[in-house]
Short mmCIF file of C-alpha atoms and ligand atoms in Angstrom, two decimals:
data_model
loop_
_atom_site.label_atom_id
_atom_site.label_comp_id
_atom_site.label_asym_id
_atom_site.label_seq_id
_atom_site.Cartn_x
_atom_site.Cartn_y
_atom_site.Cartn_z
CA UNK A 366 145.30 139.37 181.76
CA UNK A 367 148.53 141.33 182.03
CA UNK A 368 149.25 144.35 179.87
CA UNK A 369 152.03 142.67 177.89
CA UNK A 370 150.04 139.47 177.25
CA UNK A 371 147.19 141.62 175.93
CA UNK A 372 149.59 143.64 173.78
CA UNK A 373 151.09 140.43 172.35
CA UNK A 374 147.65 139.10 171.43
CA UNK A 375 147.67 136.02 173.70
CA UNK A 376 144.17 134.48 173.34
CA UNK A 377 141.92 134.35 176.42
CA UNK A 378 142.47 131.50 178.90
CA UNK A 379 140.11 128.52 178.81
CA UNK A 380 141.51 126.16 181.46
CA UNK A 381 141.81 126.16 185.24
CA UNK A 382 145.62 126.14 185.33
CA UNK A 383 145.92 128.58 182.40
CA UNK A 384 146.14 131.78 184.46
CA UNK A 385 149.28 130.44 186.22
CA UNK A 386 150.96 130.04 182.85
CA UNK A 387 149.81 133.49 181.72
CA UNK A 388 151.17 134.96 184.95
CA UNK A 389 154.59 133.45 184.26
CA UNK A 390 154.43 134.54 180.63
CA UNK A 391 153.72 138.12 181.74
CA UNK A 392 156.69 138.12 184.16
CA UNK A 393 159.05 136.62 181.55
CA UNK A 394 158.00 139.21 178.98
CA UNK A 395 158.52 142.09 181.42
CA UNK A 396 161.98 140.67 182.19
CA UNK A 397 162.77 140.36 178.47
CA UNK A 398 161.55 143.90 177.83
CA UNK A 399 163.73 145.18 180.68
CA UNK A 400 166.77 143.27 179.37
CA UNK A 401 166.16 144.31 175.74
CA UNK A 402 165.73 147.97 176.64
CA UNK A 403 168.75 147.85 178.97
CA UNK A 404 171.04 146.34 176.36
CA UNK A 405 169.68 148.68 173.66
CA UNK A 406 170.40 151.76 175.78
CA UNK A 407 173.85 150.43 176.69
CA UNK A 408 174.76 149.83 173.01
CA UNK A 409 173.54 153.30 172.00
CA UNK A 410 175.55 154.82 174.87
CA UNK A 411 178.71 152.83 173.97
CA UNK A 412 178.44 153.81 170.29
CA UNK A 413 178.32 157.47 171.26
CA UNK A 414 180.68 157.44 174.23
CA UNK A 415 183.46 155.52 172.45
CA UNK A 416 183.03 156.97 168.97
CA UNK A 417 186.13 156.98 166.75
CA UNK A 418 186.43 160.78 166.65
CA UNK A 419 187.12 160.99 170.39
CA UNK A 420 188.96 157.65 170.68
CA UNK A 421 191.12 157.11 167.60
CA UNK A 422 193.14 154.46 169.45
CA UNK A 423 191.50 151.38 171.01
CA UNK A 424 191.95 150.78 174.74
CA UNK A 425 193.38 147.31 175.25
CA UNK A 426 192.68 147.23 178.99
CA UNK A 427 188.90 147.58 178.44
CA UNK A 428 186.34 148.26 181.17
CA UNK A 429 187.49 148.32 184.78
CA UNK A 430 185.14 148.08 187.77
CA UNK A 431 182.54 145.54 188.90
CA UNK A 432 179.32 146.99 187.48
CA UNK A 433 179.04 144.46 184.63
CA UNK A 434 179.65 141.50 186.97
CA UNK A 435 176.91 142.76 189.30
CA UNK A 436 174.46 143.07 186.41
CA UNK A 437 175.30 139.58 185.18
CA UNK A 438 174.77 138.11 188.66
CA UNK A 439 171.44 139.97 188.84
CA UNK A 440 170.32 138.41 185.54
CA UNK A 441 171.35 134.91 186.70
CA UNK A 442 169.49 135.31 190.02
CA UNK A 443 166.34 136.47 188.20
CA UNK A 444 166.52 133.52 185.80
CA UNK A 445 166.99 131.04 188.65
CA UNK A 446 163.94 132.53 190.42
CA UNK A 447 161.89 132.23 187.21
CA UNK A 448 162.97 128.63 186.71
CA UNK A 449 162.77 127.32 190.29
CA UNK A 450 160.04 129.61 191.59
CA UNK A 451 157.62 129.55 188.66
CA UNK A 452 158.47 127.20 185.79
CA UNK A 453 159.31 124.00 187.72
CA UNK A 454 156.35 124.16 190.15
CA UNK A 455 153.97 124.87 187.26
CA UNK A 456 155.40 121.98 185.23
CA UNK A 457 155.11 119.72 188.29
CA UNK A 458 151.35 120.37 188.57
CA UNK A 459 150.95 119.04 185.01
CA UNK A 460 153.18 115.96 185.13
CA UNK A 461 153.75 114.81 188.75
CA UNK A 462 150.30 113.44 189.40
CA UNK A 463 147.51 112.57 187.03
CA UNK A 464 144.16 112.73 188.85
CA UNK A 465 141.39 110.26 188.04
CA UNK A 466 139.90 111.85 184.93
CA UNK A 467 136.18 112.43 184.30
CA UNK A 468 136.72 112.26 180.55
CA UNK A 469 139.27 110.20 178.66
CA UNK A 470 140.13 110.79 175.02
CA UNK A 471 142.72 109.21 172.73
CA UNK A 472 144.15 111.57 170.11
CA UNK A 473 145.67 110.27 166.88
CA UNK A 474 147.73 112.63 164.73
CA UNK A 475 148.54 112.05 161.08
CA UNK A 476 149.60 114.13 158.09
CA UNK A 477 147.52 116.33 158.19
CA UNK A 478 144.55 115.75 160.44
CA UNK A 479 143.42 114.74 163.91
CA UNK A 480 141.20 111.85 165.01
CA UNK A 481 139.78 111.69 168.54
CA UNK A 482 138.55 108.44 170.10
CA UNK A 483 136.02 108.44 172.95
CA UNK A 484 135.30 105.19 174.84
CA UNK A 485 131.50 105.47 174.53
CA UNK A 486 128.90 104.47 177.12
CA UNK A 487 130.88 101.43 178.34
CA UNK A 488 133.77 103.78 179.24
CA UNK A 489 136.18 101.27 177.70
CA UNK A 490 138.27 102.04 174.66
CA UNK A 491 138.30 99.45 171.91
CA UNK A 492 141.78 98.11 171.20
CA UNK A 493 143.49 99.81 168.29
CA UNK A 494 146.05 98.29 165.97
CA UNK A 495 148.03 100.19 163.40
CA UNK A 496 147.84 97.27 160.95
CA UNK A 497 144.05 97.74 160.88
CA UNK A 498 144.20 101.44 159.99
CA UNK A 499 142.48 102.41 156.74
CA UNK A 500 140.36 105.23 155.40
CA UNK A 501 137.29 103.38 156.69
CA UNK A 502 138.86 102.70 160.10
CA UNK A 503 141.21 105.67 160.57
CA UNK A 504 142.52 104.73 164.02
CA UNK A 505 142.50 100.96 163.45
CA UNK A 506 139.88 99.90 166.01
CA UNK A 507 140.08 96.13 166.40
CA UNK A 508 136.74 94.80 165.06
CA UNK A 509 137.07 91.73 167.28
CA UNK A 510 137.05 93.79 170.48
CA UNK A 511 133.44 94.36 171.62
CA UNK A 512 134.61 97.35 173.71
CA UNK A 513 135.24 99.24 170.49
CA UNK A 514 131.75 98.97 169.01
CA UNK A 515 130.34 101.99 170.88
CA UNK A 516 133.53 104.04 170.52
CA UNK A 517 133.20 107.47 168.97
CA UNK A 518 135.84 108.58 166.46
CA UNK A 519 135.57 112.22 165.40
CA UNK A 520 137.83 114.83 163.78
CA UNK A 521 136.93 117.52 166.36
CA UNK A 522 137.31 117.53 170.13
CA UNK A 523 134.28 117.90 172.42
CA UNK A 524 134.83 118.42 176.15
CA UNK A 525 132.65 119.32 179.13
CA UNK A 526 133.42 122.43 181.16
CA UNK A 527 134.76 121.98 184.69
CA UNK A 528 135.69 118.29 184.29
CA UNK A 529 139.10 116.66 184.52
CA UNK A 530 140.14 115.67 181.02
CA UNK A 531 142.96 113.28 180.17
CA UNK A 532 144.10 112.98 176.57
CA UNK A 533 146.47 110.21 175.47
CA UNK A 534 148.29 111.47 172.41
CA UNK A 535 150.01 109.44 169.70
CA UNK A 536 150.84 109.71 165.99
CA UNK A 537 150.39 107.48 162.96
CA UNK A 538 153.30 108.75 160.86
CA UNK A 539 155.69 111.52 161.94
CA UNK A 540 156.02 113.66 165.08
CA UNK A 541 153.12 116.07 165.62
CA UNK A 542 151.98 118.05 168.65
CA UNK A 543 148.47 118.45 170.00
CA UNK A 544 148.44 122.15 170.85
CA UNK A 545 145.34 123.43 172.65
CA UNK A 546 146.37 127.08 172.84
CA UNK A 547 143.32 128.26 174.74
CA UNK A 548 143.77 125.44 177.28
CA UNK A 549 147.41 126.55 177.63
CA UNK A 550 148.62 123.01 177.12
CA UNK A 551 150.30 120.96 174.39
CA UNK A 552 151.68 117.44 174.11
CA UNK A 553 153.93 115.83 171.52
CA UNK A 554 152.35 113.13 169.37
CA UNK A 555 155.10 110.60 168.66
CA UNK A 556 154.65 107.53 166.47
CA UNK A 557 154.88 104.36 168.56
CA UNK A 558 154.52 106.22 171.85
CA UNK A 559 151.59 107.40 173.97
CA UNK A 560 151.98 110.64 175.94
CA UNK A 561 149.34 111.89 178.33
CA UNK A 562 148.17 115.38 179.23
CA UNK A 563 145.47 116.56 181.63
CA UNK A 564 143.61 119.79 182.26
CA UNK A 565 140.23 121.18 183.28
CA UNK A 566 138.42 123.33 180.67
CA UNK A 567 136.99 126.37 182.45
CA UNK A 568 135.24 128.36 179.73
CA UNK A 569 132.50 127.35 177.32
CA UNK A 570 133.25 128.10 173.67
CA UNK A 571 135.07 126.99 170.54
CA UNK A 572 138.79 127.40 169.98
CA UNK A 573 141.38 126.23 167.53
CA UNK A 574 143.43 123.04 167.77
CA UNK A 575 146.72 123.29 165.93
CA UNK A 576 149.69 121.05 165.27
CA UNK A 577 152.64 122.34 167.29
CA UNK A 578 155.41 120.48 165.46
CA UNK A 579 156.48 121.22 161.90
CA UNK A 580 155.34 117.93 160.36
CA UNK A 581 155.32 118.37 156.58
CA UNK A 582 154.07 120.44 153.65
CA UNK A 583 150.53 121.01 154.96
CA UNK A 584 151.50 121.39 158.62
CA UNK A 585 149.89 124.84 158.68
CA UNK A 586 146.54 123.33 157.68
CA UNK A 587 146.60 120.65 160.36
CA UNK A 588 143.87 122.35 162.34
CA UNK A 589 140.77 121.26 164.13
CA UNK A 590 138.31 122.66 166.65
CA UNK A 591 137.88 122.22 170.38
CA UNK A 592 134.30 122.63 171.57
CA UNK A 593 133.92 123.16 175.31
CA UNK A 594 130.27 122.73 176.31
CA UNK A 595 128.32 122.18 179.55
CA UNK A 596 128.02 118.66 180.95
CA UNK A 597 124.45 118.18 179.68
CA UNK A 598 125.29 119.17 176.12
CA UNK A 599 128.37 116.95 176.28
CA UNK A 600 126.28 113.95 177.32
CA UNK A 601 123.78 114.74 174.56
CA UNK A 602 126.58 114.97 172.01
CA UNK A 603 128.11 111.66 173.16
CA UNK A 604 124.70 109.98 172.89
CA UNK A 605 124.04 111.23 169.35
CA UNK A 606 127.57 111.02 167.94
CA UNK A 607 128.13 108.23 165.38
CA UNK A 608 129.57 105.10 166.98
CA UNK A 609 132.12 102.74 165.45
CA UNK A 610 129.40 100.12 164.94
CA UNK A 611 127.43 102.66 162.85
CA UNK A 612 130.25 102.97 160.33
CA UNK A 613 130.23 100.51 157.40
CA UNK A 614 133.44 98.91 158.69
CA UNK A 615 132.19 98.72 162.28
CA UNK A 616 128.79 97.35 161.20
CA UNK A 617 130.56 94.38 159.59
CA UNK A 618 132.45 93.82 162.82
CA UNK A 619 129.27 94.04 164.90
CA UNK A 620 127.59 91.50 162.62
CA UNK A 621 130.50 89.08 163.03
CA UNK A 622 130.32 89.44 166.80
CA UNK A 623 126.57 88.80 166.68
CA UNK A 624 125.93 92.31 168.00
CA UNK A 625 124.54 93.81 164.80
CA UNK A 626 122.16 96.70 165.40
CA UNK A 627 118.73 96.70 163.71
CA UNK A 628 119.14 97.00 159.95
CA UNK A 629 117.08 100.21 159.88
CA UNK A 630 119.70 102.10 161.93
CA UNK A 631 122.53 101.12 159.59
CA UNK A 632 123.74 103.73 157.13
CA UNK A 633 123.13 102.72 153.54
CA UNK A 634 126.44 101.43 152.25
CA UNK A 635 127.36 99.04 149.46
CA UNK A 636 128.38 95.56 150.55
CA UNK A 637 132.11 95.16 151.05
CA UNK A 638 134.01 93.56 148.20
CA UNK A 639 134.63 89.89 148.89
CA UNK A 640 138.30 89.71 148.02
CA UNK A 641 140.13 86.92 149.82
CA UNK A 642 143.00 88.45 151.76
CA UNK A 643 146.29 86.58 152.15
CA UNK A 644 146.95 85.23 155.61
CA UNK A 645 148.31 87.84 158.00
CA UNK A 646 147.20 90.74 155.81
CA UNK A 647 145.23 93.65 157.30
CA UNK A 648 141.48 93.11 157.41
CA UNK A 649 139.71 93.84 154.13
CA UNK A 650 138.09 97.25 154.02
CA UNK A 651 134.67 97.91 152.54
CA UNK A 652 134.76 99.36 149.05
CA UNK A 653 134.12 102.07 148.20
CA UNK A 654 135.35 103.52 151.48
CA UNK A 655 132.49 105.86 152.25
CA UNK A 656 132.95 105.82 155.99
CA UNK A 657 130.86 108.07 158.17
CA UNK A 658 133.78 108.31 160.52
CA UNK A 659 136.52 110.24 158.84
CU1 CU B 756 151.33 117.82 162.41
#
């Protein structure tokens, strides 16, 4: 890592493309330091050189000569090189082509937490519907879609090292931003819109997930954890993680679809209240809502 990045406390890189971004960050910071120092020295010089004692009367003709134009052209050329030579190509590697991912995750943002949906062993996401969202079914998995029964919904992100990861990001309420600082990538989470991002985690370890858009009073607490593990641990985690059908809400759905797991594997939960819902209303949720999936 460059000297300036280290000095500024940039956390270590954890993704394959991350060093390219750090490289650009280092160059931009050197350029900013050079500009800041240059302007600072110039202002100090001007304050002294044109002090009132020696120049009681202002000069209305001002500076003559081309030095300032040359400096300005130099700054513009440097900025164009930064933009066209570094920023655009780097951006293109993230957004031009999305490779076939090894791992797909859907991320749902809400005030003030994250939910991550994995497709489970069938590698198919269950359909989600915002009218089905509740505390027992936080991302609104459609209980009539059998693809959703083995889906995993968790508040923290688990990813395998060295695999192509694609995350589809959306929001339930206001605009958020899934910021994976150590992965050197972030994507806006907009309500009613799905935005994708892809990267390859390159270092095993835990790092913070933060919300990168000021989204309300507890925005600063909208944190979670990203766990990058080896492929074997990832598979083990996916096998053991609670599935949608293991949650009280999902178990009801599985029963209706005739796919109920053995009673012994079901978590002990009180029977859902049998309140007749008006036609077109969201599906009734079990009460009390003691969902395993939060
Ligand atoms: Cu947020």
